[in-house]
Structure formats: C-alpha cells, structure tokens
Coordinates of C-alpha atoms and ligand atoms in Angstrom, one line a residue:
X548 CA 3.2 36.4 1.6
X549 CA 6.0 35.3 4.0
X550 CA 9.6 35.7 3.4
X551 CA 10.5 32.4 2.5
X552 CA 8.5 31.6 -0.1
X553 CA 11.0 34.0 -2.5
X554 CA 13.2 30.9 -2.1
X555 CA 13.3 29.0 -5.4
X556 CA 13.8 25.3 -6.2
X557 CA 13.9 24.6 -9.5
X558 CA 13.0 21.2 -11.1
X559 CA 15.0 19.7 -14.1
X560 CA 14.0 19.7 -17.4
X561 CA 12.1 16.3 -17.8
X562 CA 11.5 15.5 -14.2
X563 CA 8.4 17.5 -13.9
X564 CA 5.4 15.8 -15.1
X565 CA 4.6 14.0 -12.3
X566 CA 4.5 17.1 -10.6
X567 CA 2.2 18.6 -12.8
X568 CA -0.1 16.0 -12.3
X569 CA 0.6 16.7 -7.8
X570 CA 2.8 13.9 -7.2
X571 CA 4.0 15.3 -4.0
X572 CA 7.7 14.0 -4.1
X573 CA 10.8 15.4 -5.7
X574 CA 14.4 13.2 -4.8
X575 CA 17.5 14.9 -4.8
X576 CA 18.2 13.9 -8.5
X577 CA 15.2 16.4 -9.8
X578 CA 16.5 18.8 -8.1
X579 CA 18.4 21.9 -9.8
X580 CA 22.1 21.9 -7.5
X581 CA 23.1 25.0 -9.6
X582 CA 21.5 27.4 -7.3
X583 CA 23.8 28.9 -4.3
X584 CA 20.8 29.8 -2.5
X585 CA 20.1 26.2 -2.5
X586 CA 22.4 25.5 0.0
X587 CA 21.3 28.1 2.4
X588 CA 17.7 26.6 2.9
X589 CA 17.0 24.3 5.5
X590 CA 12.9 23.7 6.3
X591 CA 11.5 25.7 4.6
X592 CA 8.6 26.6 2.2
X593 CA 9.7 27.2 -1.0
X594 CA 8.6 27.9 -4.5
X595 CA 9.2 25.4 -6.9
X596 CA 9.3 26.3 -10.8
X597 CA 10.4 23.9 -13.7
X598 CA 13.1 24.5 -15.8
X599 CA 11.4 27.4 -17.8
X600 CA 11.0 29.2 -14.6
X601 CA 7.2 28.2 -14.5
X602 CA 5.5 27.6 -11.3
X603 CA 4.5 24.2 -10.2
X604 CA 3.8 24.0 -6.6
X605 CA 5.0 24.9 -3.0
X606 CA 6.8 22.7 -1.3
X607 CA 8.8 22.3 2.0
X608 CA 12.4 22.1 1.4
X609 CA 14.2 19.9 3.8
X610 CA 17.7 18.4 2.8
X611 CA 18.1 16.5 6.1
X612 CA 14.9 14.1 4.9
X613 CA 15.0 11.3 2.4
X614 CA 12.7 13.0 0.0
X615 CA 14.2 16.9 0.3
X616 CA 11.2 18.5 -1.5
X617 CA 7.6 17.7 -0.8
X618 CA 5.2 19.3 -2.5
X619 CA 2.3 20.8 -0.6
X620 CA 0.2 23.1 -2.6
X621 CA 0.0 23.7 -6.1
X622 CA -2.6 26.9 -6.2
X623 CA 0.0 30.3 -6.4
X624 CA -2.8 31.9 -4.4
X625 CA -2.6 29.4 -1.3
X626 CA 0.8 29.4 0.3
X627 CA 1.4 26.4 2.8
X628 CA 1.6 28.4 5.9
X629 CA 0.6 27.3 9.4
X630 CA -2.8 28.3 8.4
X631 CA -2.5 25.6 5.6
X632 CA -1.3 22.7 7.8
X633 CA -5.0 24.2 10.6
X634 CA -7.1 24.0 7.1
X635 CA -5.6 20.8 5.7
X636 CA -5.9 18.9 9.1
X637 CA -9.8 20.1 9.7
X638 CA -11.0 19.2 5.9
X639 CA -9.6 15.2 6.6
X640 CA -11.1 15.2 9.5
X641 CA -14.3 16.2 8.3
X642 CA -14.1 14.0 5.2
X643 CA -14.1 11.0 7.8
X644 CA -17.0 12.4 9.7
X645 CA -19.2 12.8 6.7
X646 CA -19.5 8.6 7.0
X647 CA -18.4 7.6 10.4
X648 CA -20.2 10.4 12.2
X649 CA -23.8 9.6 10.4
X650 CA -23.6 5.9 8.4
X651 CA -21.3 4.2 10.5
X652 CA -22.6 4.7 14.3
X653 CA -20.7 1.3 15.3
X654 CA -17.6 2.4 14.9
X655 CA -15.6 4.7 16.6
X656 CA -11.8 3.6 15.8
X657 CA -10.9 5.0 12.0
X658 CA -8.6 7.0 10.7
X659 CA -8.5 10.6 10.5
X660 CA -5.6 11.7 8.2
X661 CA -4.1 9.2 5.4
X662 CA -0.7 11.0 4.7
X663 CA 0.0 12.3 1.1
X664 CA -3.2 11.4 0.1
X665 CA -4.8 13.5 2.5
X666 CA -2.5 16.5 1.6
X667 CA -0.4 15.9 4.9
X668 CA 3.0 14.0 4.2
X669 CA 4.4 11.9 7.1
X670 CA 1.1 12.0 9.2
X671 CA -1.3 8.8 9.5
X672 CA -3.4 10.0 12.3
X673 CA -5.8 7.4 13.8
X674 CA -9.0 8.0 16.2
X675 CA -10.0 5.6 18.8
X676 CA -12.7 6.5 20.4
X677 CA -11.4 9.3 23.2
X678 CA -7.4 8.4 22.0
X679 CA -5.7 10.0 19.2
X680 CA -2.7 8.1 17.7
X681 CA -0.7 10.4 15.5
X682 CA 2.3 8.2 13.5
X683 CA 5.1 10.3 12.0
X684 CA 7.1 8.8 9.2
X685 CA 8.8 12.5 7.9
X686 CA 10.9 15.0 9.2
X687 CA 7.8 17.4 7.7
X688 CA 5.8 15.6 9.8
X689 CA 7.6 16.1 12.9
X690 CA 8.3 20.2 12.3
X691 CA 4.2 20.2 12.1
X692 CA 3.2 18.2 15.1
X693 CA 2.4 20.8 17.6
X694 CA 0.1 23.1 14.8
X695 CA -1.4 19.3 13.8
X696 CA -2.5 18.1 17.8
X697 CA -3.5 21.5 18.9
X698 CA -5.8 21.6 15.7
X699 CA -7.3 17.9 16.8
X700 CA -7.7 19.1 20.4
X701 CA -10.0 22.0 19.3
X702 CA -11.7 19.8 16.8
X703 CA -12.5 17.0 18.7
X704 CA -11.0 17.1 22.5
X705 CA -9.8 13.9 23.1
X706 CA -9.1 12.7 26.9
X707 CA -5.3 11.5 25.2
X708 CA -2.9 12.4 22.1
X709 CA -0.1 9.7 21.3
X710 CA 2.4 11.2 19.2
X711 CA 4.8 8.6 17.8
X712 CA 7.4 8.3 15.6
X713 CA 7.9 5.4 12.9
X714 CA 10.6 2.7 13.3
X715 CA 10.8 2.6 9.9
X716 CA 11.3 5.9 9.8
X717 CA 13.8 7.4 11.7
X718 CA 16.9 6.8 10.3
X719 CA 16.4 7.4 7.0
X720 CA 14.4 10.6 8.2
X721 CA 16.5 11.6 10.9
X722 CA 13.9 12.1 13.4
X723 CA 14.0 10.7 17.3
X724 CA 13.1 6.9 17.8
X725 CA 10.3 8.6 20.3
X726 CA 6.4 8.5 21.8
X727 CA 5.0 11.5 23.3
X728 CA 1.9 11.7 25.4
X729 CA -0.8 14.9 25.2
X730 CA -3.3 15.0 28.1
X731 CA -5.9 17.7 27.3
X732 CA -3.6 19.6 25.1
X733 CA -0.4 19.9 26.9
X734 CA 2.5 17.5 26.8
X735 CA 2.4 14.8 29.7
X736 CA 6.0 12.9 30.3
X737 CA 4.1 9.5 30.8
X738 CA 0.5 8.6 30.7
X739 CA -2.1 9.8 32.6
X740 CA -3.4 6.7 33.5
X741 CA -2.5 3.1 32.5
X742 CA -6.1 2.3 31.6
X743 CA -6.1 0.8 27.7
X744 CA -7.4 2.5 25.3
X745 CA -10.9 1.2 24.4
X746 CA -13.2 1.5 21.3
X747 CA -15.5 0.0 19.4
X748 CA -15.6 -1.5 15.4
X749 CA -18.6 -2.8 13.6
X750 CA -20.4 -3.0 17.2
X751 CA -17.4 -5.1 18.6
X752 CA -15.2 -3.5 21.2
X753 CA -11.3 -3.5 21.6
X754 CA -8.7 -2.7 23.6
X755 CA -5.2 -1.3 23.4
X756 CA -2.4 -0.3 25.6
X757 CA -1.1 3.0 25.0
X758 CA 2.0 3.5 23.0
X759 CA 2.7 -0.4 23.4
X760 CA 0.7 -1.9 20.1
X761 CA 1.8 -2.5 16.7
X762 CA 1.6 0.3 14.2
X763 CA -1.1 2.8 16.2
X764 CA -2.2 0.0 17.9
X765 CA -5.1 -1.4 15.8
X766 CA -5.2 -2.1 12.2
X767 CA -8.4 -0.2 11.0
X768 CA -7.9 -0.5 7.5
X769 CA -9.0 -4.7 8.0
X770 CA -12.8 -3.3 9.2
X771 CA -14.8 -4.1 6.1
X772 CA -13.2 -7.3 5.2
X773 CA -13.3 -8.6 8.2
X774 CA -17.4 -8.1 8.2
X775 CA -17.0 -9.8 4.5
X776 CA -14.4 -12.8 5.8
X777 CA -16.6 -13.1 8.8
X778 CA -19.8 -13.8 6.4
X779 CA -18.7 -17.5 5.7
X780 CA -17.6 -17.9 9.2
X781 CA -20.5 -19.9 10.4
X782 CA -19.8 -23.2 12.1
X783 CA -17.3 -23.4 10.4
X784 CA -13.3 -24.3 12.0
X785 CA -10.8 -21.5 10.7
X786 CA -7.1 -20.6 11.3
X787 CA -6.6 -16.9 11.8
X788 CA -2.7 -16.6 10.8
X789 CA -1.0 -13.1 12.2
X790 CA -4.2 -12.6 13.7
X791 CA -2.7 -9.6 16.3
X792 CA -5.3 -8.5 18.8
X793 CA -7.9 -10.8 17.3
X794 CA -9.8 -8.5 14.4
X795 CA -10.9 -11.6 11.8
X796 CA -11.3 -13.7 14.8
X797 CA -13.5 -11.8 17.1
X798 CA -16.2 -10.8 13.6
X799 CA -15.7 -14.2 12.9
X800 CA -17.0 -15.8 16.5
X801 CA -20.0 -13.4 16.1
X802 CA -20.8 -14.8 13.1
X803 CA -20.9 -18.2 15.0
X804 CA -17.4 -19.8 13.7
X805 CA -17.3 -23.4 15.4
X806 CA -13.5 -23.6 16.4
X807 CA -10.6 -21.0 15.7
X808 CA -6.4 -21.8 16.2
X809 CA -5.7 -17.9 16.2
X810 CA -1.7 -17.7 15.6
X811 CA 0.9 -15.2 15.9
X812 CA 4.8 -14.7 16.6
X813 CA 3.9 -11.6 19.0
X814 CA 2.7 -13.1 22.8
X815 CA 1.7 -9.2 23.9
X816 CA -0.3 -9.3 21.1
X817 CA -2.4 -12.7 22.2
X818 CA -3.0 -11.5 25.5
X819 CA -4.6 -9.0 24.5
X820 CA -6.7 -11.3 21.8
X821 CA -7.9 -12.9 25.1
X822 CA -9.1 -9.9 27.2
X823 CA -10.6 -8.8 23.9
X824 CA -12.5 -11.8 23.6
X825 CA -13.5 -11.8 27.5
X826 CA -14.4 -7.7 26.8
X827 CA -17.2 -8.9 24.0
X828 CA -18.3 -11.8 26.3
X829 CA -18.5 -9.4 28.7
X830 CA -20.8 -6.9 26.6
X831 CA -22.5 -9.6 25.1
X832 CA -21.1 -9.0 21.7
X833 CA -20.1 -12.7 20.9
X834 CA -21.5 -16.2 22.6
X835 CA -20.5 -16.8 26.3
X836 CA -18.7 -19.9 25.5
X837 CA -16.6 -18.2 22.9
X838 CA -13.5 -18.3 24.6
X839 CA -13.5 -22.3 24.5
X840 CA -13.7 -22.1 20.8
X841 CA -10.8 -19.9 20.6
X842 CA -6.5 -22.1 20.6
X843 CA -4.2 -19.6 21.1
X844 CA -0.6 -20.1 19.0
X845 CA 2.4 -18.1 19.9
X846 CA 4.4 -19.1 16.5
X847 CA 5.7 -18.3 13.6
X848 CA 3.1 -18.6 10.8
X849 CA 5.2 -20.3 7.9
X850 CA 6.2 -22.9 10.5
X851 CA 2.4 -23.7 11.8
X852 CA 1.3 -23.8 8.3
X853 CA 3.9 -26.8 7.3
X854 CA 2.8 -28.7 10.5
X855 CA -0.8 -28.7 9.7
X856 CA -2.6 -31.9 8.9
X857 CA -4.8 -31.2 5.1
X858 CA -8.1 -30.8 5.4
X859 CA -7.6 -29.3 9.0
X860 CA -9.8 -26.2 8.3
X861 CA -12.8 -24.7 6.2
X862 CA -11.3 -21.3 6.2
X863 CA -7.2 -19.7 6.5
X864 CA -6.9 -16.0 7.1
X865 CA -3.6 -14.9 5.8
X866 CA -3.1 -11.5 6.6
X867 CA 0.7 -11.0 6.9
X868 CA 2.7 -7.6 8.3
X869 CA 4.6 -5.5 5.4
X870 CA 6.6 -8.1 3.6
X871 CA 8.4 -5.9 1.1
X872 CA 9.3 -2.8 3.0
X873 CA 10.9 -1.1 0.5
X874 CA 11.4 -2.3 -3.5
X875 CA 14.5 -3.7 -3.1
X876 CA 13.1 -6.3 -0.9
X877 CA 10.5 -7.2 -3.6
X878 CA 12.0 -10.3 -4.9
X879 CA 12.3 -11.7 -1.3
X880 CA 8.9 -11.0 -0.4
X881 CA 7.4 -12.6 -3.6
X882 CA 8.9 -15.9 -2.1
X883 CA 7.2 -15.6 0.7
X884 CA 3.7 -14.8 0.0
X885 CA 3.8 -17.7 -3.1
X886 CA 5.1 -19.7 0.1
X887 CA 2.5 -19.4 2.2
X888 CA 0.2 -19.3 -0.1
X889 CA 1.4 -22.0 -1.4
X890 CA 0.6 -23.9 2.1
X891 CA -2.7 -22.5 2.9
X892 CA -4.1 -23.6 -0.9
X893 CA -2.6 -27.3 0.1
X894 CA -3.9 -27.6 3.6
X895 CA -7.2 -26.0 3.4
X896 CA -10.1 -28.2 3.0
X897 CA -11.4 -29.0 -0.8
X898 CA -14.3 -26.6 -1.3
X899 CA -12.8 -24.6 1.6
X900 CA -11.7 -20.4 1.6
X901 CA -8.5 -18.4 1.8
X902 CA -8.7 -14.8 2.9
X903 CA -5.1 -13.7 1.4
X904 CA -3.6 -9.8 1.8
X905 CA -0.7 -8.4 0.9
X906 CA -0.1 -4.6 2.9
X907 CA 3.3 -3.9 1.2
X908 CA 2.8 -1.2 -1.3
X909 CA 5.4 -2.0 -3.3
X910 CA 3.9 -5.3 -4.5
X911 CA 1.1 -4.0 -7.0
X912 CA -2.6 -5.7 -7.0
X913 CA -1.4 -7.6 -10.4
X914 CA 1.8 -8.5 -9.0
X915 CA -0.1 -10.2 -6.1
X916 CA -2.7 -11.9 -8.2
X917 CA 0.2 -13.5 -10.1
X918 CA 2.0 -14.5 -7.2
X919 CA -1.5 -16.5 -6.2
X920 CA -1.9 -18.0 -8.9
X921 CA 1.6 -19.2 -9.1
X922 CA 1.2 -20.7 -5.5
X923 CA -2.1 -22.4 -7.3
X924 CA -0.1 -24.0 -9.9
X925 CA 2.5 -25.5 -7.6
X926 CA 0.1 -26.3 -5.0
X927 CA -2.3 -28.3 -7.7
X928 CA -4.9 -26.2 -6.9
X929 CA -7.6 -24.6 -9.0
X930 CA -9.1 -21.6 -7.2
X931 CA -11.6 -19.2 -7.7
X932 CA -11.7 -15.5 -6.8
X933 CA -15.0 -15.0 -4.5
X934 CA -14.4 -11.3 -3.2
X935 CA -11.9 -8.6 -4.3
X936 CA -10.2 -6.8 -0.7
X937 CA -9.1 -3.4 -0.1
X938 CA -8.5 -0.6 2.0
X939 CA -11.4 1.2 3.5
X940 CA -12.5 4.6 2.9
X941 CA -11.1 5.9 5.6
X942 CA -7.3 5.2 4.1
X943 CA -8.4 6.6 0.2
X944 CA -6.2 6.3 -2.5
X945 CA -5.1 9.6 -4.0
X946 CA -4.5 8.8 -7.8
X947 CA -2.0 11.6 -7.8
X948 CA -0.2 9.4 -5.7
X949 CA -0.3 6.4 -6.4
X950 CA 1.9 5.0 -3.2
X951 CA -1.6 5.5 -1.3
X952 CA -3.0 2.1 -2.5
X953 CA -1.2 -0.3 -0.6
X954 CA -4.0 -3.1 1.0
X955 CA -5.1 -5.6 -1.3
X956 CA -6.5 -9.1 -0.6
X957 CA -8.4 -11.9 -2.0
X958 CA -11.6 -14.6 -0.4
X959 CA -10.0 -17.6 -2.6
X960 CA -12.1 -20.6 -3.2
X961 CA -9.7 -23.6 -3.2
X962 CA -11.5 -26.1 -5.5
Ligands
SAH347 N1 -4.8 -9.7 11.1 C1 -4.5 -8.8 12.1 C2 -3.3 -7.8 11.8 C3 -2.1 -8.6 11.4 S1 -0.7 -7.6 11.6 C4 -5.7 -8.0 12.5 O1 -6.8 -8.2 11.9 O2 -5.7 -7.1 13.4 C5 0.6 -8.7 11.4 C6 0.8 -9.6 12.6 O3 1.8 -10.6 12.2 C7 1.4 -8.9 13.8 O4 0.6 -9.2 14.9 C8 2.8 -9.6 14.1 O5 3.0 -9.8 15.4 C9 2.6 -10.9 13.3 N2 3.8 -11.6 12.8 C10 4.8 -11.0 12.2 N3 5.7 -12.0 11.7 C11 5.1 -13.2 12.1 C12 5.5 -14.5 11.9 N4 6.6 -14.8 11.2 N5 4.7 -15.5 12.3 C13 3.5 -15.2 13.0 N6 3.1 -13.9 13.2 C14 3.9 -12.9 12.8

C-alpha cells in the first residue's frame, strides 16, 4: 500500500451520505479543518473516513481545485494508484466497444470516457476515427494525463492525441488555458499535419480541424436524435438553429429534406457545414444537388427567429450551447429557452415539429418540460410531445452522480 494513503481526511458528521451512496465530490465545507496534517497534503491519495473514523472511500486530495476531495474508489482493497487510473481507463473503453465495435459499424466518432460517471473525474475523452480528443475540466484530470494517453495509445494507437484543457475550467481549477498535440505517443509542439480530422456517424462522414472546433470538435451525444429528428425530414423545409458543423442538417438531407436555412453565430463553424456537405456529396452519402437546398445564416438565433415570417417552416431544430453554465445562472437561462421557444411554437407551421434540447445540466428534465410548456401557453399554442431526447449510451448517466444526466430534448408537435 503506498505511503500516502495513511493520510486521513475526515468527513463531517452529516455530510456523508452522499458518499456512501459514491457521490464522488466532497467541497471544502465537508471537510474536517481540525486535522494539522491536513494542511501538509497537496495531490494526493488519501483515505477518507466519516466522523466515527469509518472508511468511506479513497479520494485524491487536492486544495488547489474547486472540489478539494474527489472520491475515487470506495473498495479498502483497491487503492487508486496509477494502476487504477491504466484499469479504469481500459474498462470505459471497452464498455464503448461492446456496441460501437459490433452493433454500430457506421460509426466511428463516440465517446470513450464520460467523466465521473465513468469513474475518471475531469476527463471526457472522445474518439474520432484515427483522433483522440481528450477534454480536461480538473486539476485531477490534468495530474493523470500522461498515465491516461499512454494507456489509449496501447489500447487503440491512434495516428493523433489532442489533449485540451476546458475554458470553463481553468480558472476555477487552476490549470493552463492549453492544447497539446501526441503523434504516436510522444508529445508533438504543433500538428503533424494540417489535414482535418475525419470520421464517420450513422454512415455520414465529417470533418474537423484539429484543436480549432467547439467542445472536442463534434458533438456526438446529438447521434441518435439526429437519426430520430431526421425521420420526419422528408420534403419537408426545416430551420436548423445553432446548427454547428451541420449534424441535424446533414441526417436530415439524407432523409430527403426539401430546403434547409441552417443558422449559427459561429462563421468557422459554417464553413465547415459546407465542406461537410460537399464531403457526403462527394461519397454519395446525400443527393448531388444537396448543396442548393442548403441557406447558410451567420446570426444570432433569437434574432433570426423574431424575423421569420409564420408558417415559414415544417420543422425548427433548437439545439442551443450550455445556457445555464453554472446554477446561478439558472434564472437567466430559463428566460431564454421559454424565449425561444416561445418563437419557434409561434412561427412553425400548424401541424408542424420542434426538436427542442436543453445541454445545461443544471436545468433538470422537469424544469425543462415546464419551461415548454410555459412558452406553449404564451405562445397560444397547444403541443404534443412526439419523442422523448437524450444522451446516448456512449455519455451514461451514473445514478451515483446524478450531474451525469445533462442532454434532454423534446420532437414537439405544435397543434
Ligand atoms: N446542433 C449542433 C450543435 C450545436 S452547439 C450539432 O448537431 O452539431 C451550439 C452552437 O450554437 C454552436 O455552433 C455555437 O456557435 C452556436 N451559437 C452560440 N450562441 C449562438 C447564438 N446566439 N446564435 C446562433 N448560434 C449560436
């Protein structure tokens, strides 16, 4: 057993039960301050016991990060050692190839490790095809990297590893605002090559530049409702809002959608929405002509909505970035969503569909449904709920930790 682990956190009386039941995070109010010793440790492991001096878990112990304690394993036999972090990495990544390797042959972009809820705080590691992206949101996180990408370049030798760190992040985990770049294995100071990164989704391909996308440079967790969105898409005229690189509108053209106005504030982001488009031309994935059916929009979503004529379009994707980043700015974001909601219920045609999602964690499933249907009332609206949306397997929701579940959407019919 290694040294550290005879360091001791201890838990106050009546903030433990959460931990019992492997919530993973412990704030510097749980935490005992009585101990001297507490003071000396800096990243470490540690052993954390509750207030009778009963073992919960192991955690690393880090005073620097936002959340000091993070709880890592709660067997007494199984210390989180570098071993841990090899073993914890290879059994996400073969949970994800139990389905994508065998069921889902058309895909090759998904995500390999889901943070807490796959046991690794701080990490949401994303394949795509050859391309690793590894996101770091935790100063944990970022004392693991090199164990964590020379584990997935034995387990699956990819041509490229991305390591970067989260915006959102940084300051509040005081980690470097920073991208590195692993060719084969060994740290690269700039790319190897500017080719984009390419792979493939539900048969369709994309395309990515390196280090330069949103988020890891795709948003898998939109695969399956995309394929369920794209199922009423047929000649019909739809308005893709924040569409990014194009994921709703590409499924949606090979579904044989008549006309699309594909919006969003980000130009980089419809470029690349056209050489996507011309890629799946290209590989005969969608109609020849489908670029012609495709209008472009480099604006701001709430501001396109007002401007559109009623009865415009059959369908409205709504699929918005993180409106509530943090609880605080829940109240704000409720606004918002009922706002454009509000607009999409008025303008859509009579009969016609919403695909609505909310990605900020902090708004709960029923909070979202009540926002809706608050945005129905003052819209005049009545609406039905067709399909239910929410994240794919491949970002599971740990009901230890309930933060996990954080995608949740609705196909609205607007009667
Ligand atoms: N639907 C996309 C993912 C959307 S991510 C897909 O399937 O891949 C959110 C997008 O909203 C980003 O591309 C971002 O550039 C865009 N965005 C953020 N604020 C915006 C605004 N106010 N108006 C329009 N687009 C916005």
């Amino acid at each position: 057993m290694s040294e550290s682990v005879d360091s001791i956190v201890t838990v106050k009386a009546g903030k433990d039960k959460q931990l019992i039941r492997h919530h993973p995070w412990v704030f510097s109010g749980a935490i005992e301050p009585d101990s001297t010793l507490l003071q000396s440790l800096k990243e470490t492991v540690v052993r954390v016991k509750n207030s009778y001096g009963q073992f919960i878990a192991y955690g690393w112990y880090d005073p620097e990060s936002h959340i000091p304690l993070r709880l890592l394993s709660w067997e007494e036999h199984i210390v989180p050692d570098s071993q841990w972090w090899i073993d914890t990495t290879i059994k996400s990544v073969k949970r994800r190839f139990e389905y994508f390797g065998t069921v889902q042959k058309s895909t090759n972009a998904f995500r390999l490790v889901h943070g807490e809820a796959d046991f690794l705080p701080g990490f949401a590691i994303d394949l795509y095809g050859q391309a690793i992206v590894v996101i770091i949101s935790a100063r944990v996180a970022w004392a693991h990297r090199h164990v964590i990408i020379t584990t997935l370049q034995k387990l699956l030798n990819p041509e490229l590893i991305i390591v970067q760190t989260d915006t959102g992040f940084t300051r509040s985990e005081k980690i470097p605002d920073t991208t590195e770049y692993y060719s084969k294995g060994n740290e690269v100071s700039a790319l190897p090559n500017n080719e984009p990164i390419m792979f493939t989704e539900h048969g369709l391909y994309y395309s990515f530049e390196a280090g330069k996308g949103q988020k890891s440079g795709h948003f898998c967790d939109q695969r399956e409702n995309r394929i369920k969105m794209a199922m009423y898409a047929k000649d019909k005229r739809m308005l893709d809002l924040f569409c990014y690189t194009g994921g709703f509108t590409l499924q949606a053209l090979r579904k044989g959608c008549n006309m699309i106005d594909a919006v969003d504030s980000s130009g980089a982001a419809l470029d690349r929405l056209a050489s996507n488009i011309q890629l799946n031309i290209r590989k005969g994935k969608i109609h020849c002509n489908s670029d012609k059916l495709v209008t472009f929009h480099q604006a701001d979503a709430f501001e396109f909505l007002r401007e559109v004529a009623c009865d415009t379009y059959d369908i409205i994707v709504l699929d918005p970035p993180k409106l509530a980043k943090t609880k605080s700015q829940v109240e704000g974001a409720q606004r918002a969503y009922k706002d454009i909601n509000r607009l999409a219920f008025e303008k859509v045609k009579t009969g016609g569909l919403v695909a609505t999602f909310s990605c900020s964690g902090s708004v709960s499933r029923e909070q979202f449904k009540t926002i809706l249907s608050w945005a129905a009332k003052d819209s005049g609206k009545e609406i039905q709920i067709i399909e239910s949306f929410s994240q794919p397997l491949d970002h599971p929701i740990r009901l230890s930790f309930p933060e996990s579940e954080y995608l949740k959407g609705y196909l609205l019919k607007v009667l």
